[in-house]
Amino acid sequence: MTKTEGRTASAAVKDILLSNPDGLREVIRTVMQEVLEAEMDEALGAAKGERTPERLGYRSGHYGRTLITRVGKLELRVPQDRSGHFSTELFERYQRSERALVATLAEMYVQGVSTRKVKAITEELCGHAFSASSISAINKRLDESLKAFAERSLQEPFAYLVLDARYEKVREAGVVMSQAVLIAVGIDWDGRRQILSVEMAGRESRCAWKDFLVRLKGRGLKGVELVVSDDHAGLVAAIGEVIPEAAWQRCYVHFLRNALDHLPRKHGDDCLQELRWLYDRRDLDEAKADLAAWLGKWSVRYPRLTSWVEETIEQTLTFFRLPRQHHKHLKSTNMLERLNEEIRRRTYVVRIFPNTESCLRLVRALAVETHENWMEANRYINMDDLREHKKLALRQAA
């Protein structure tokens, strides 16, 4: 290895381990250890040494367990109880996406489409090199669990559906191209978010989105009252075909970004900022009053923008039909931003996936991890607000 190659590999590893790998590793190890101890406290109904009539058992020491992460190996002490009933899902849940990331990097090296940098990263992460057979075994275990998640039946209705797509670079037949990752998130009547589907498509077309939504309905998707997405023509057409009963909300954040295309390069910020304020109004009447004032103020200076806004803004105001408490959550696709950021953070390491399967594997693993966290968290929104809102609308209609 030349000095230049050595520096490149070293820099790549440092990107993963950040500036202080030992310090970061110790912080993560400490947090993991505390999680394990807290899980044992919860399982026993009492903290270590605590005397309480609710206690369900007693501790019985620890055993060692190594957890492989992107910051290296963590040596942890897993608590045991005397009856041997205590178990933790921490390792499986944490390592699912880690295994997907490591398997992808290693697969790149095994297939001969990577560089010494990839080999250096995988060996730094895991402490050993990978063979084709070991990668196959890792992927088989991952794919079985991810397939079950991807094909699960959707038993309950979902009032809200949020759709978005992002692009990843994938090597197919020796050619690097961008492929779309299609993502659907639903909000059930308990007010919890669920990741319903993550699939790959060659491009974000009407046909791809229609197939995506048809498969969702085939798994049981029902009861959708509002769909939130950007205004991709193929996506909007597919929503109208497959879920015609649902109202459509065009993401206002994407709308404001699109507005830049109708402004000269040199423009003031006040115009778009005032347009942005429309989406904070209490109801549709207030928003339309402010819109009329905005059009009157800026139509002379920016006639191209104001004409475009007047023709298209109605698509972004559908959320005013919802309870006011739901506005901030359903006027954009921003609820997917954290998931997209996590996907971006992991896929940045890979840059170019060796094939479509490895890309889908990693993104789905991250989706499962996020889905489980969402299901354990407090409800995202209070769906009682929607129930009361619908009752009020029925009374007014009568």
mmCIF file of C-alpha atoms in Angstrom:
data_model
loop_
_atom_site.group_PDB
_atom_site.id
_atom_site.type_symbol
_atom_site.label_atom_id
_atom_site.label_comp_id
_atom_site.label_asym_id
_atom_site.label_seq_id
_atom_site.Cartn_x
_atom_site.Cartn_y
_atom_site.Cartn_z
ATOM 1 C CA MET A 1 0.000 0.000 0.000
ATOM 2 C CA THR A 2 1.393 3.404 -0.922
ATOM 3 C CA LYS A 3 1.568 6.279 1.535
ATOM 4 C CA THR A 4 -1.243 8.045 -0.323
ATOM 5 C CA GLU A 5 -3.476 4.980 -0.163
ATOM 6 C CA GLY A 6 -2.667 4.569 3.508
ATOM 7 C CA ARG A 7 -3.666 8.149 4.242
ATOM 8 C CA THR A 8 -6.911 7.703 2.275
ATOM 9 C CA ALA A 9 -7.863 4.582 4.219
ATOM 10 C CA SER A 10 -6.942 6.239 7.496
ATOM 11 C CA ALA A 11 -9.066 9.276 6.672
ATOM 12 C CA ALA A 12 -12.020 7.043 5.791
ATOM 13 C CA VAL A 13 -11.787 5.225 9.108
ATOM 14 C CA LYS A 14 -11.557 8.512 10.969
ATOM 15 C CA ASP A 15 -14.763 9.643 9.231
ATOM 16 C CA ILE A 16 -16.496 6.706 10.876
ATOM 17 C CA LEU A 17 -14.883 6.920 14.279
ATOM 18 C CA LEU A 18 -14.995 10.740 14.421
ATOM 19 C CA SER A 19 -12.154 12.715 15.931
ATOM 20 C CA ASN A 20 -11.843 10.801 19.192
ATOM 21 C CA PRO A 21 -12.703 7.121 18.702
ATOM 22 C CA ASP A 22 -11.744 5.981 22.183
ATOM 23 C CA GLY A 23 -13.767 8.720 23.855
ATOM 24 C CA LEU A 24 -16.795 8.097 21.667
ATOM 25 C CA ARG A 25 -16.512 4.342 22.144
ATOM 26 C CA GLU A 26 -16.487 4.748 25.918
ATOM 27 C CA VAL A 27 -19.523 7.039 25.869
ATOM 28 C CA ILE A 28 -21.518 4.536 23.806
ATOM 29 C CA ARG A 29 -20.335 1.632 25.958
ATOM 30 C CA THR A 30 -21.455 3.463 29.115
ATOM 31 C CA VAL A 31 -24.873 4.235 27.658
ATOM 32 C CA MET A 32 -25.350 0.632 26.527
ATOM 33 C CA GLN A 33 -24.349 -0.665 29.940
ATOM 34 C CA GLU A 34 -26.834 1.643 31.639
ATOM 35 C CA VAL A 35 -29.588 0.471 29.288
ATOM 36 C CA LEU A 36 -28.874 -3.157 30.198
ATOM 37 C CA GLU A 37 -28.981 -2.403 33.914
ATOM 38 C CA ALA A 38 -32.217 -0.436 33.516
ATOM 39 C CA GLU A 39 -33.778 -3.341 31.610
ATOM 40 C CA MET A 40 -32.873 -5.692 34.458
ATOM 41 C CA ASP A 41 -34.332 -3.271 37.027
ATOM 42 C CA GLU A 42 -37.581 -3.194 35.063
ATOM 43 C CA ALA A 43 -37.681 -6.983 34.650
ATOM 44 C CA LEU A 44 -37.174 -7.558 38.401
ATOM 45 C CA GLY A 45 -39.356 -4.683 39.545
ATOM 46 C CA ALA A 46 -36.558 -3.351 41.726
ATOM 47 C CA ALA A 47 -33.148 -1.740 41.461
ATOM 48 C CA LYS A 48 -29.988 -3.460 42.652
ATOM 49 C CA GLY A 49 -30.093 -3.795 46.458
ATOM 50 C CA GLU A 50 -33.601 -2.326 46.674
ATOM 51 C CA ARG A 51 -36.065 -3.992 49.036
ATOM 52 C CA THR A 52 -39.630 -3.912 47.755
ATOM 53 C CA PRO A 53 -42.646 -6.265 47.915
ATOM 54 C CA GLU A 54 -43.033 -5.897 44.130
ATOM 55 C CA ARG A 55 -39.653 -7.550 43.476
ATOM 56 C CA LEU A 56 -39.996 -10.442 40.992
ATOM 57 C CA GLY A 57 -36.567 -11.996 41.343
ATOM 58 C CA TYR A 58 -32.899 -11.497 42.182
ATOM 59 C CA ARG A 59 -29.740 -10.702 40.268
ATOM 60 C CA SER A 60 -27.076 -13.286 39.738
ATOM 61 C CA GLY A 61 -23.987 -11.540 38.449
ATOM 62 C CA HIS A 62 -23.071 -10.776 34.847
ATOM 63 C CA TYR A 63 -21.635 -12.413 31.758
ATOM 64 C CA GLY A 64 -19.485 -10.779 29.108
ATOM 65 C CA ARG A 65 -20.806 -9.895 25.658
ATOM 66 C CA THR A 66 -19.089 -8.162 22.745
ATOM 67 C CA LEU A 67 -21.144 -5.772 20.639
ATOM 68 C CA ILE A 68 -19.700 -4.777 17.262
ATOM 69 C CA THR A 69 -20.494 -1.191 16.276
ATOM 70 C CA ARG A 70 -19.262 1.465 13.879
ATOM 71 C CA VAL A 71 -17.014 2.796 16.646
ATOM 72 C CA GLY A 72 -15.386 -0.568 17.253
ATOM 73 C CA LYS A 73 -15.980 -3.453 19.641
ATOM 74 C CA LEU A 74 -17.771 -2.717 22.903
ATOM 75 C CA GLU A 75 -17.162 -5.071 25.816
ATOM 76 C CA LEU A 76 -20.348 -5.153 27.913
ATOM 77 C CA ARG A 77 -21.451 -6.931 31.097
ATOM 78 C CA VAL A 78 -24.941 -8.383 30.682
ATOM 79 C CA PRO A 79 -26.822 -8.832 33.985
ATOM 80 C CA GLN A 80 -28.326 -12.224 34.850
ATOM 81 C CA ASP A 81 -31.139 -13.214 37.190
ATOM 82 C CA ARG A 82 -31.237 -16.367 39.286
ATOM 83 C CA SER A 83 -34.122 -17.907 37.370
ATOM 84 C CA GLY A 84 -32.418 -17.298 34.038
ATOM 85 C CA HIS A 85 -35.508 -15.649 32.562
ATOM 86 C CA PHE A 86 -34.035 -12.218 31.809
ATOM 87 C CA SER A 87 -33.278 -11.476 28.166
ATOM 88 C CA THR A 88 -32.577 -8.289 26.246
ATOM 89 C CA GLU A 89 -33.442 -7.239 22.708
ATOM 90 C CA LEU A 90 -30.771 -4.557 22.797
ATOM 91 C CA PHE A 91 -28.166 -6.505 20.855
ATOM 92 C CA GLU A 92 -30.479 -7.739 18.130
ATOM 93 C CA ARG A 93 -32.144 -4.400 17.590
ATOM 94 C CA TYR A 94 -28.943 -2.380 17.700
ATOM 95 C CA GLN A 95 -26.936 -4.700 15.507
ATOM 96 C CA ARG A 96 -29.548 -5.234 12.787
ATOM 97 C CA SER A 97 -28.659 -2.026 10.955
ATOM 98 C CA GLU A 98 -25.010 -2.338 11.960
ATOM 99 C CA ARG A 99 -24.804 -5.766 10.323
ATOM 100 C CA ALA A 100 -26.476 -4.412 7.209
ATOM 101 C CA LEU A 101 -23.930 -1.604 6.959
ATOM 102 C CA VAL A 102 -20.932 -3.829 7.583
ATOM 103 C CA ALA A 103 -22.248 -6.484 5.199
ATOM 104 C CA THR A 104 -22.646 -3.902 2.454
ATOM 105 C CA LEU A 105 -19.123 -2.583 2.880
ATOM 106 C CA ALA A 106 -17.691 -6.080 3.014
ATOM 107 C CA GLU A 107 -19.723 -7.159 -0.005
ATOM 108 C CA MET A 108 -18.186 -4.315 -1.982
ATOM 109 C CA TYR A 109 -14.734 -5.621 -1.170
ATOM 110 C CA VAL A 110 -15.569 -9.268 -1.826
ATOM 111 C CA GLN A 111 -17.084 -8.448 -5.219
ATOM 112 C CA GLY A 112 -13.959 -6.601 -6.234
ATOM 113 C CA VAL A 113 -15.685 -3.285 -6.862
ATOM 114 C CA SER A 114 -14.249 -1.527 -3.840
ATOM 115 C CA THR A 115 -10.915 -0.099 -2.838
ATOM 116 C CA ARG A 116 -8.410 -0.692 -0.063
ATOM 117 C CA LYS A 117 -10.302 2.006 1.803
ATOM 118 C CA VAL A 118 -13.338 -0.295 2.139
ATOM 119 C CA LYS A 119 -11.177 -3.161 3.359
ATOM 120 C CA ALA A 120 -9.592 -0.868 5.925
ATOM 121 C CA ILE A 121 -12.982 0.318 7.180
ATOM 122 C CA THR A 122 -14.504 -3.154 7.526
ATOM 123 C CA GLU A 123 -11.444 -4.523 9.307
ATOM 124 C CA GLU A 124 -11.358 -1.506 11.626
ATOM 125 C CA LEU A 125 -15.040 -1.919 12.394
ATOM 126 C CA CYS A 126 -15.025 -5.636 13.023
ATOM 127 C CA GLY A 127 -11.466 -6.651 13.675
ATOM 128 C CA HIS A 128 -11.298 -9.211 10.871
ATOM 129 C CA ALA A 129 -11.637 -9.600 7.120
ATOM 130 C CA PHE A 130 -14.676 -11.099 5.387
ATOM 131 C CA SER A 131 -15.070 -13.969 2.969
ATOM 132 C CA ALA A 132 -17.828 -14.409 0.409
ATOM 133 C CA SER A 133 -19.345 -17.214 2.511
ATOM 134 C CA SER A 134 -19.448 -15.105 5.679
ATOM 135 C CA ILE A 135 -21.158 -12.264 3.818
ATOM 136 C CA SER A 136 -23.707 -14.700 2.404
ATOM 137 C CA ALA A 137 -24.509 -15.991 5.884
ATOM 138 C CA ILE A 138 -24.915 -12.484 7.309
ATOM 139 C CA ASN A 139 -27.177 -11.433 4.464
ATOM 140 C CA LYS A 140 -29.349 -14.544 4.709
ATOM 141 C CA ARG A 141 -30.108 -13.913 8.382
ATOM 142 C CA LEU A 142 -30.839 -10.259 7.735
ATOM 143 C CA ASP A 143 -33.011 -10.866 4.712
ATOM 144 C CA GLU A 144 -35.263 -13.325 6.529
ATOM 145 C CA SER A 145 -36.176 -10.830 9.251
ATOM 146 C CA LEU A 146 -36.458 -7.883 6.860
ATOM 147 C CA LYS A 147 -38.735 -9.823 4.506
ATOM 148 C CA ALA A 148 -41.117 -10.563 7.369
ATOM 149 C CA PHE A 149 -41.280 -6.843 8.176
ATOM 150 C CA ALA A 150 -41.747 -5.828 4.535
ATOM 151 C CA GLU A 151 -44.553 -8.318 3.886
ATOM 152 C CA ARG A 152 -46.451 -8.076 7.187
ATOM 153 C CA SER A 153 -50.222 -7.633 7.078
ATOM 154 C CA LEU A 154 -51.563 -4.190 7.934
ATOM 155 C CA GLN A 155 -54.444 -5.030 10.251
ATOM 156 C CA GLU A 156 -55.518 -1.605 11.510
ATOM 157 C CA PRO A 157 -56.673 1.385 9.424
ATOM 158 C CA PHE A 158 -54.348 4.348 8.898
ATOM 159 C CA ALA A 159 -55.984 7.770 8.705
ATOM 160 C CA TYR A 160 -52.851 9.532 7.491
ATOM 161 C CA LEU A 161 -50.304 8.391 4.915
ATOM 162 C CA VAL A 162 -47.027 10.177 4.180
ATOM 163 C CA LEU A 163 -45.061 9.285 1.045
ATOM 164 C CA ASP A 164 -41.557 10.308 0.068
ATOM 165 C CA ALA A 165 -38.626 9.163 -2.050
ATOM 166 C CA ARG A 166 -34.875 9.585 -1.902
ATOM 167 C CA TYR A 167 -32.145 8.487 -4.288
ATOM 168 C CA GLU A 168 -29.111 6.265 -3.758
ATOM 169 C CA LYS A 169 -26.314 5.389 -6.178
ATOM 170 C CA VAL A 170 -26.254 1.699 -7.113
ATOM 171 C CA ARG A 171 -23.961 -0.265 -9.408
ATOM 172 C CA GLU A 172 -25.882 -2.498 -11.806
ATOM 173 C CA ALA A 173 -24.172 -4.453 -14.628
ATOM 174 C CA GLY A 174 -21.063 -2.369 -14.097
ATOM 175 C CA VAL A 175 -22.911 0.949 -14.472
ATOM 176 C CA VAL A 176 -23.502 3.364 -11.581
ATOM 177 C CA MET A 177 -26.979 4.883 -11.594
ATOM 178 C CA SER A 178 -29.387 6.552 -9.178
ATOM 179 C CA GLN A 179 -32.249 4.441 -7.892
ATOM 180 C CA ALA A 180 -35.283 5.631 -5.984
ATOM 181 C CA VAL A 181 -36.023 4.470 -2.440
ATOM 182 C CA LEU A 182 -39.802 4.720 -1.954
ATOM 183 C CA ILE A 183 -40.991 5.117 1.646
ATOM 184 C CA ALA A 184 -44.485 5.095 3.179
ATOM 185 C CA VAL A 185 -45.302 6.101 6.760
ATOM 186 C CA GLY A 186 -48.787 5.761 8.239
ATOM 187 C CA ILE A 187 -50.390 7.153 11.375
ATOM 188 C CA ASP A 188 -52.837 4.750 12.996
ATOM 189 C CA TRP A 189 -55.831 5.594 15.161
ATOM 190 C CA ASP A 190 -53.713 5.245 18.296
ATOM 191 C CA GLY A 191 -51.749 8.241 17.000
ATOM 192 C CA ARG A 192 -48.534 6.281 16.405
ATOM 193 C CA ARG A 193 -46.347 6.417 13.337
ATOM 194 C CA GLN A 194 -45.532 3.195 11.559
ATOM 195 C CA ILE A 195 -43.186 2.612 8.640
ATOM 196 C CA LEU A 196 -45.421 0.690 6.266
ATOM 197 C CA SER A 197 -43.139 0.031 3.331
ATOM 198 C CA VAL A 198 -39.654 0.645 1.943
ATOM 199 C CA GLU A 199 -38.969 -0.445 -1.637
ATOM 200 C CA MET A 200 -36.530 0.240 -4.463
ATOM 201 C CA ALA A 201 -37.497 1.443 -7.936
ATOM 202 C CA GLY A 202 -35.452 2.223 -11.004
ATOM 203 C CA ARG A 203 -36.988 5.669 -11.041
ATOM 204 C CA GLU A 204 -39.768 7.618 -9.349
ATOM 205 C CA SER A 205 -42.445 7.135 -12.029
ATOM 206 C CA ARG A 206 -46.235 6.864 -12.026
ATOM 207 C CA CYS A 207 -45.936 3.120 -12.680
ATOM 208 C CA ALA A 208 -43.433 2.612 -9.821
ATOM 209 C CA TRP A 209 -45.571 4.548 -7.337
ATOM 210 C CA LYS A 210 -48.763 2.828 -8.480
ATOM 211 C CA ASP A 211 -47.223 -0.626 -7.995
ATOM 212 C CA PHE A 212 -45.936 0.493 -4.597
ATOM 213 C CA LEU A 213 -49.384 1.653 -3.448
ATOM 214 C CA VAL A 214 -51.172 -1.362 -4.925
ATOM 215 C CA ARG A 215 -48.888 -3.665 -2.919
ATOM 216 C CA LEU A 216 -49.657 -1.646 0.207
ATOM 217 C CA LYS A 217 -53.389 -2.057 -0.352
ATOM 218 C CA GLY A 218 -52.837 -5.746 -1.018
ATOM 219 C CA ARG A 219 -51.269 -6.036 2.439
ATOM 220 C CA GLY A 220 -54.331 -4.404 3.994
ATOM 221 C CA LEU A 221 -53.867 -0.627 3.805
ATOM 222 C CA LYS A 222 -57.278 0.975 4.371
ATOM 223 C CA GLY A 223 -59.063 3.954 5.868
ATOM 224 C CA VAL A 224 -56.685 6.590 4.468
ATOM 225 C CA GLU A 225 -58.224 10.057 4.732
ATOM 226 C CA LEU A 226 -55.222 12.240 3.860
ATOM 227 C CA VAL A 227 -52.039 11.621 1.865
ATOM 228 C CA VAL A 228 -49.069 13.974 2.221
ATOM 229 C CA SER A 229 -46.350 14.099 -0.436
ATOM 230 C CA ASP A 230 -44.468 16.369 -2.787
ATOM 231 C CA ASP A 231 -45.979 17.173 -6.187
ATOM 232 C CA HIS A 232 -44.100 14.632 -8.310
ATOM 233 C CA ALA A 233 -46.479 14.113 -11.237
ATOM 234 C CA GLY A 234 -46.166 10.318 -11.230
ATOM 235 C CA LEU A 235 -46.774 10.104 -7.494
ATOM 236 C CA VAL A 236 -49.802 12.411 -7.578
ATOM 237 C CA ALA A 237 -51.304 10.420 -10.465
ATOM 238 C CA ALA A 238 -50.743 7.131 -8.625
ATOM 239 C CA ILE A 239 -52.422 8.461 -5.463
ATOM 240 C CA GLY A 240 -55.450 9.500 -7.518
ATOM 241 C CA GLU A 241 -55.683 6.053 -9.107
ATOM 242 C CA VAL A 242 -55.072 3.825 -6.091
ATOM 243 C CA ILE A 243 -56.421 5.910 -3.179
ATOM 244 C CA PRO A 244 -58.999 8.194 -4.818
ATOM 245 C CA GLU A 245 -61.006 8.487 -1.597
ATOM 246 C CA ALA A 246 -58.158 10.294 0.207
ATOM 247 C CA ALA A 247 -57.539 14.037 0.182
ATOM 248 C CA TRP A 248 -54.090 15.125 -0.962
ATOM 249 C CA GLN A 249 -51.801 17.596 0.825
ATOM 250 C CA ARG A 250 -48.878 18.933 -1.175
ATOM 251 C CA CYS A 251 -45.892 19.369 1.160
ATOM 252 C CA TYR A 252 -45.570 23.096 1.762
ATOM 253 C CA VAL A 253 -41.802 22.850 2.348
ATOM 254 C CA HIS A 254 -41.289 21.418 -1.135
ATOM 255 C CA PHE A 255 -43.696 24.069 -2.444
ATOM 256 C CA LEU A 256 -41.585 26.895 -0.997
ATOM 257 C CA ARG A 257 -38.452 25.354 -2.488
ATOM 258 C CA ASN A 258 -40.175 25.167 -5.868
ATOM 259 C CA ALA A 259 -41.064 28.840 -5.515
ATOM 260 C CA LEU A 260 -37.376 29.704 -5.894
ATOM 261 C CA ASP A 261 -37.615 28.610 -9.534
ATOM 262 C CA HIS A 262 -40.000 31.514 -10.176
ATOM 263 C CA LEU A 263 -37.817 34.198 -8.624
ATOM 264 C CA PRO A 264 -34.848 36.053 -10.059
ATOM 265 C CA ARG A 265 -31.467 35.022 -8.720
ATOM 266 C CA LYS A 266 -31.169 38.209 -6.696
ATOM 267 C CA HIS A 267 -34.249 38.634 -4.549
ATOM 268 C CA GLY A 268 -35.076 39.616 -1.016
ATOM 269 C CA ASP A 269 -35.950 37.069 1.656
ATOM 270 C CA ASP A 270 -39.046 38.940 2.829
ATOM 271 C CA CYS A 271 -41.233 37.734 -0.032
ATOM 272 C CA LEU A 272 -40.871 34.003 0.685
ATOM 273 C CA GLN A 273 -40.814 34.521 4.442
ATOM 274 C CA GLU A 274 -44.203 36.220 4.306
ATOM 275 C CA LEU A 275 -45.505 33.397 2.106
ATOM 276 C CA ARG A 276 -44.210 30.906 4.672
ATOM 277 C CA TRP A 277 -46.209 32.639 7.423
ATOM 278 C CA LEU A 278 -49.482 31.692 5.708
ATOM 279 C CA TYR A 279 -49.022 28.128 6.911
ATOM 280 C CA ASP A 280 -49.041 29.162 10.565
ATOM 281 C CA ARG A 281 -52.531 30.669 10.442
ATOM 282 C CA ARG A 282 -55.314 29.240 12.572
ATOM 283 C CA ASP A 283 -57.726 28.446 9.747
ATOM 284 C CA LEU A 284 -58.241 28.643 6.004
ATOM 285 C CA ASP A 285 -60.028 32.006 6.106
ATOM 286 C CA GLU A 286 -57.069 33.658 7.849
ATOM 287 C CA ALA A 287 -54.641 32.062 5.398
ATOM 288 C CA LYS A 288 -56.606 33.226 2.358
ATOM 289 C CA ALA A 289 -56.877 36.773 3.718
ATOM 290 C CA ASP A 290 -53.108 36.881 4.168
ATOM 291 C CA LEU A 291 -52.629 35.352 0.711
ATOM 292 C CA ALA A 292 -54.683 38.115 -0.893
ATOM 293 C CA ALA A 293 -52.584 40.721 0.904
ATOM 294 C CA TRP A 294 -49.367 38.970 -0.132
ATOM 295 C CA LEU A 295 -50.415 38.821 -3.787
ATOM 296 C CA GLY A 296 -51.290 42.498 -3.735
ATOM 297 C CA LYS A 297 -47.945 43.420 -2.208
ATOM 298 C CA TRP A 298 -45.617 41.389 -4.459
ATOM 299 C CA SER A 299 -47.428 40.995 -7.803
ATOM 300 C CA VAL A 300 -45.781 44.037 -9.386
ATOM 301 C CA ARG A 301 -42.247 43.139 -8.310
ATOM 302 C CA TYR A 302 -42.467 39.357 -8.844
ATOM 303 C CA PRO A 303 -45.345 38.736 -11.324
ATOM 304 C CA ARG A 304 -44.028 35.307 -12.386
ATOM 305 C CA LEU A 305 -43.940 34.043 -8.806
ATOM 306 C CA THR A 306 -47.291 35.448 -7.748
ATOM 307 C CA SER A 307 -49.045 34.004 -10.821
ATOM 308 C CA TRP A 308 -47.579 30.573 -10.109
ATOM 309 C CA VAL A 309 -48.523 30.748 -6.413
ATOM 310 C CA GLU A 310 -52.075 31.819 -7.184
ATOM 311 C CA GLU A 311 -52.506 28.836 -9.521
ATOM 312 C CA THR A 312 -50.968 26.144 -7.290
ATOM 313 C CA ILE A 313 -51.102 27.125 -3.610
ATOM 314 C CA GLU A 314 -54.542 25.566 -3.057
ATOM 315 C CA GLN A 315 -52.856 22.126 -3.163
ATOM 316 C CA THR A 316 -50.836 23.040 -0.057
ATOM 317 C CA LEU A 317 -53.797 24.219 2.033
ATOM 318 C CA THR A 318 -55.635 20.898 2.386
ATOM 319 C CA PHE A 319 -54.302 20.443 5.931
ATOM 320 C CA PHE A 320 -56.644 23.212 7.130
ATOM 321 C CA ARG A 321 -59.429 20.596 6.951
ATOM 322 C CA LEU A 322 -57.795 18.829 9.895
ATOM 323 C CA PRO A 323 -57.914 19.676 13.599
ATOM 324 C CA ARG A 324 -55.606 22.588 14.319
ATOM 325 C CA GLN A 325 -53.500 20.381 16.619
ATOM 326 C CA HIS A 326 -52.582 18.223 13.594
ATOM 327 C CA HIS A 327 -51.548 21.044 11.266
ATOM 328 C CA LYS A 328 -47.856 21.153 12.119
ATOM 329 C CA HIS A 329 -47.500 17.387 11.595
ATOM 330 C CA LEU A 330 -49.480 16.976 8.364
ATOM 331 C CA LYS A 331 -48.709 20.068 6.283
ATOM 332 C CA SER A 332 -45.363 18.640 5.152
ATOM 333 C CA THR A 333 -43.401 15.409 4.836
ATOM 334 C CA ASN A 334 -41.021 16.564 7.584
ATOM 335 C CA MET A 335 -41.915 13.657 9.881
ATOM 336 C CA LEU A 336 -39.730 11.567 7.557
ATOM 337 C CA GLU A 337 -36.749 13.893 7.843
ATOM 338 C CA ARG A 338 -35.122 12.146 10.802
ATOM 339 C CA LEU A 339 -35.380 8.784 9.067
ATOM 340 C CA ASN A 340 -33.941 10.268 5.881
ATOM 341 C CA GLU A 341 -31.103 11.846 7.842
ATOM 342 C CA GLU A 342 -30.264 8.501 9.418
ATOM 343 C CA ILE A 343 -30.361 6.804 6.017
ATOM 344 C CA ARG A 344 -28.151 9.530 4.572
ATOM 345 C CA ARG A 345 -25.667 9.191 7.440
ATOM 346 C CA ARG A 346 -25.267 5.449 6.868
ATOM 347 C CA THR A 347 -25.355 5.397 3.065
ATOM 348 C CA TYR A 348 -22.765 8.166 2.949
ATOM 349 C CA VAL A 349 -20.258 5.591 4.180
ATOM 350 C CA VAL A 350 -21.044 3.301 1.252
ATOM 351 C CA ARG A 351 -21.396 6.010 -1.418
ATOM 352 C CA ILE A 352 -22.050 3.505 -4.231
ATOM 353 C CA PHE A 353 -23.873 0.249 -3.417
ATOM 354 C CA PRO A 354 -22.609 -2.918 -5.122
ATOM 355 C CA ASN A 355 -26.174 -3.901 -6.095
ATOM 356 C CA THR A 356 -29.822 -3.060 -5.485
ATOM 357 C CA GLU A 357 -30.265 -5.809 -2.885
ATOM 358 C CA SER A 358 -27.538 -4.440 -0.605
ATOM 359 C CA CYS A 359 -29.042 -0.940 -0.753
ATOM 360 C CA LEU A 360 -32.538 -2.159 0.089
ATOM 361 C CA ARG A 361 -31.155 -4.342 2.873
ATOM 362 C CA LEU A 362 -29.464 -1.437 4.642
ATOM 363 C CA VAL A 363 -32.356 1.010 4.227
ATOM 364 C CA ARG A 364 -34.911 -1.534 5.414
ATOM 365 C CA ALA A 365 -32.767 -2.409 8.427
ATOM 366 C CA LEU A 366 -32.729 1.265 9.395
ATOM 367 C CA ALA A 367 -36.476 1.451 8.785
ATOM 368 C CA VAL A 368 -37.149 -1.491 11.110
ATOM 369 C CA GLU A 369 -35.021 0.109 13.812
ATOM 370 C CA THR A 370 -36.881 3.415 13.488
ATOM 371 C CA HIS A 371 -40.277 1.678 13.341
ATOM 372 C CA GLU A 372 -39.627 -0.167 16.602
ATOM 373 C CA ASN A 373 -38.530 3.047 18.315
ATOM 374 C CA TRP A 374 -41.683 4.811 17.131
ATOM 375 C CA MET A 375 -43.920 2.005 18.365
ATOM 376 C CA GLU A 376 -42.372 2.158 21.829
ATOM 377 C CA ALA A 377 -42.568 5.968 22.045
ATOM 378 C CA ASN A 378 -45.546 8.027 23.162
ATOM 379 C CA ARG A 379 -48.136 8.608 20.483
ATOM 380 C CA TYR A 380 -47.127 11.103 17.836
ATOM 381 C CA ILE A 381 -50.473 12.913 17.710
ATOM 382 C CA ASN A 382 -53.769 12.711 19.587
ATOM 383 C CA MET A 383 -56.299 11.113 17.252
ATOM 384 C CA ASP A 384 -59.156 12.050 19.603
ATOM 385 C CA ASP A 385 -58.803 15.521 18.086
ATOM 386 C CA LEU A 386 -59.651 14.083 14.662
ATOM 387 C CA ARG A 387 -62.585 12.100 16.032
ATOM 388 C CA GLU A 388 -64.075 15.226 17.637
ATOM 389 C CA HIS A 389 -63.352 17.255 14.503
ATOM 390 C CA LYS A 390 -65.295 14.777 12.359
ATOM 391 C CA LYS A 391 -68.226 14.705 14.791
ATOM 392 C CA LEU A 392 -68.406 18.505 14.705
ATOM 393 C CA ALA A 393 -68.326 18.514 10.903
ATOM 394 C CA LEU A 394 -71.207 16.018 10.782
ATOM 395 C CA ARG A 395 -73.305 18.136 13.175
ATOM 396 C CA GLN A 396 -72.661 21.251 11.118
ATOM 397 C CA ALA A 397 -73.556 19.431 7.902
ATOM 398 C CA ALA A 398 -76.835 18.252 9.421
#
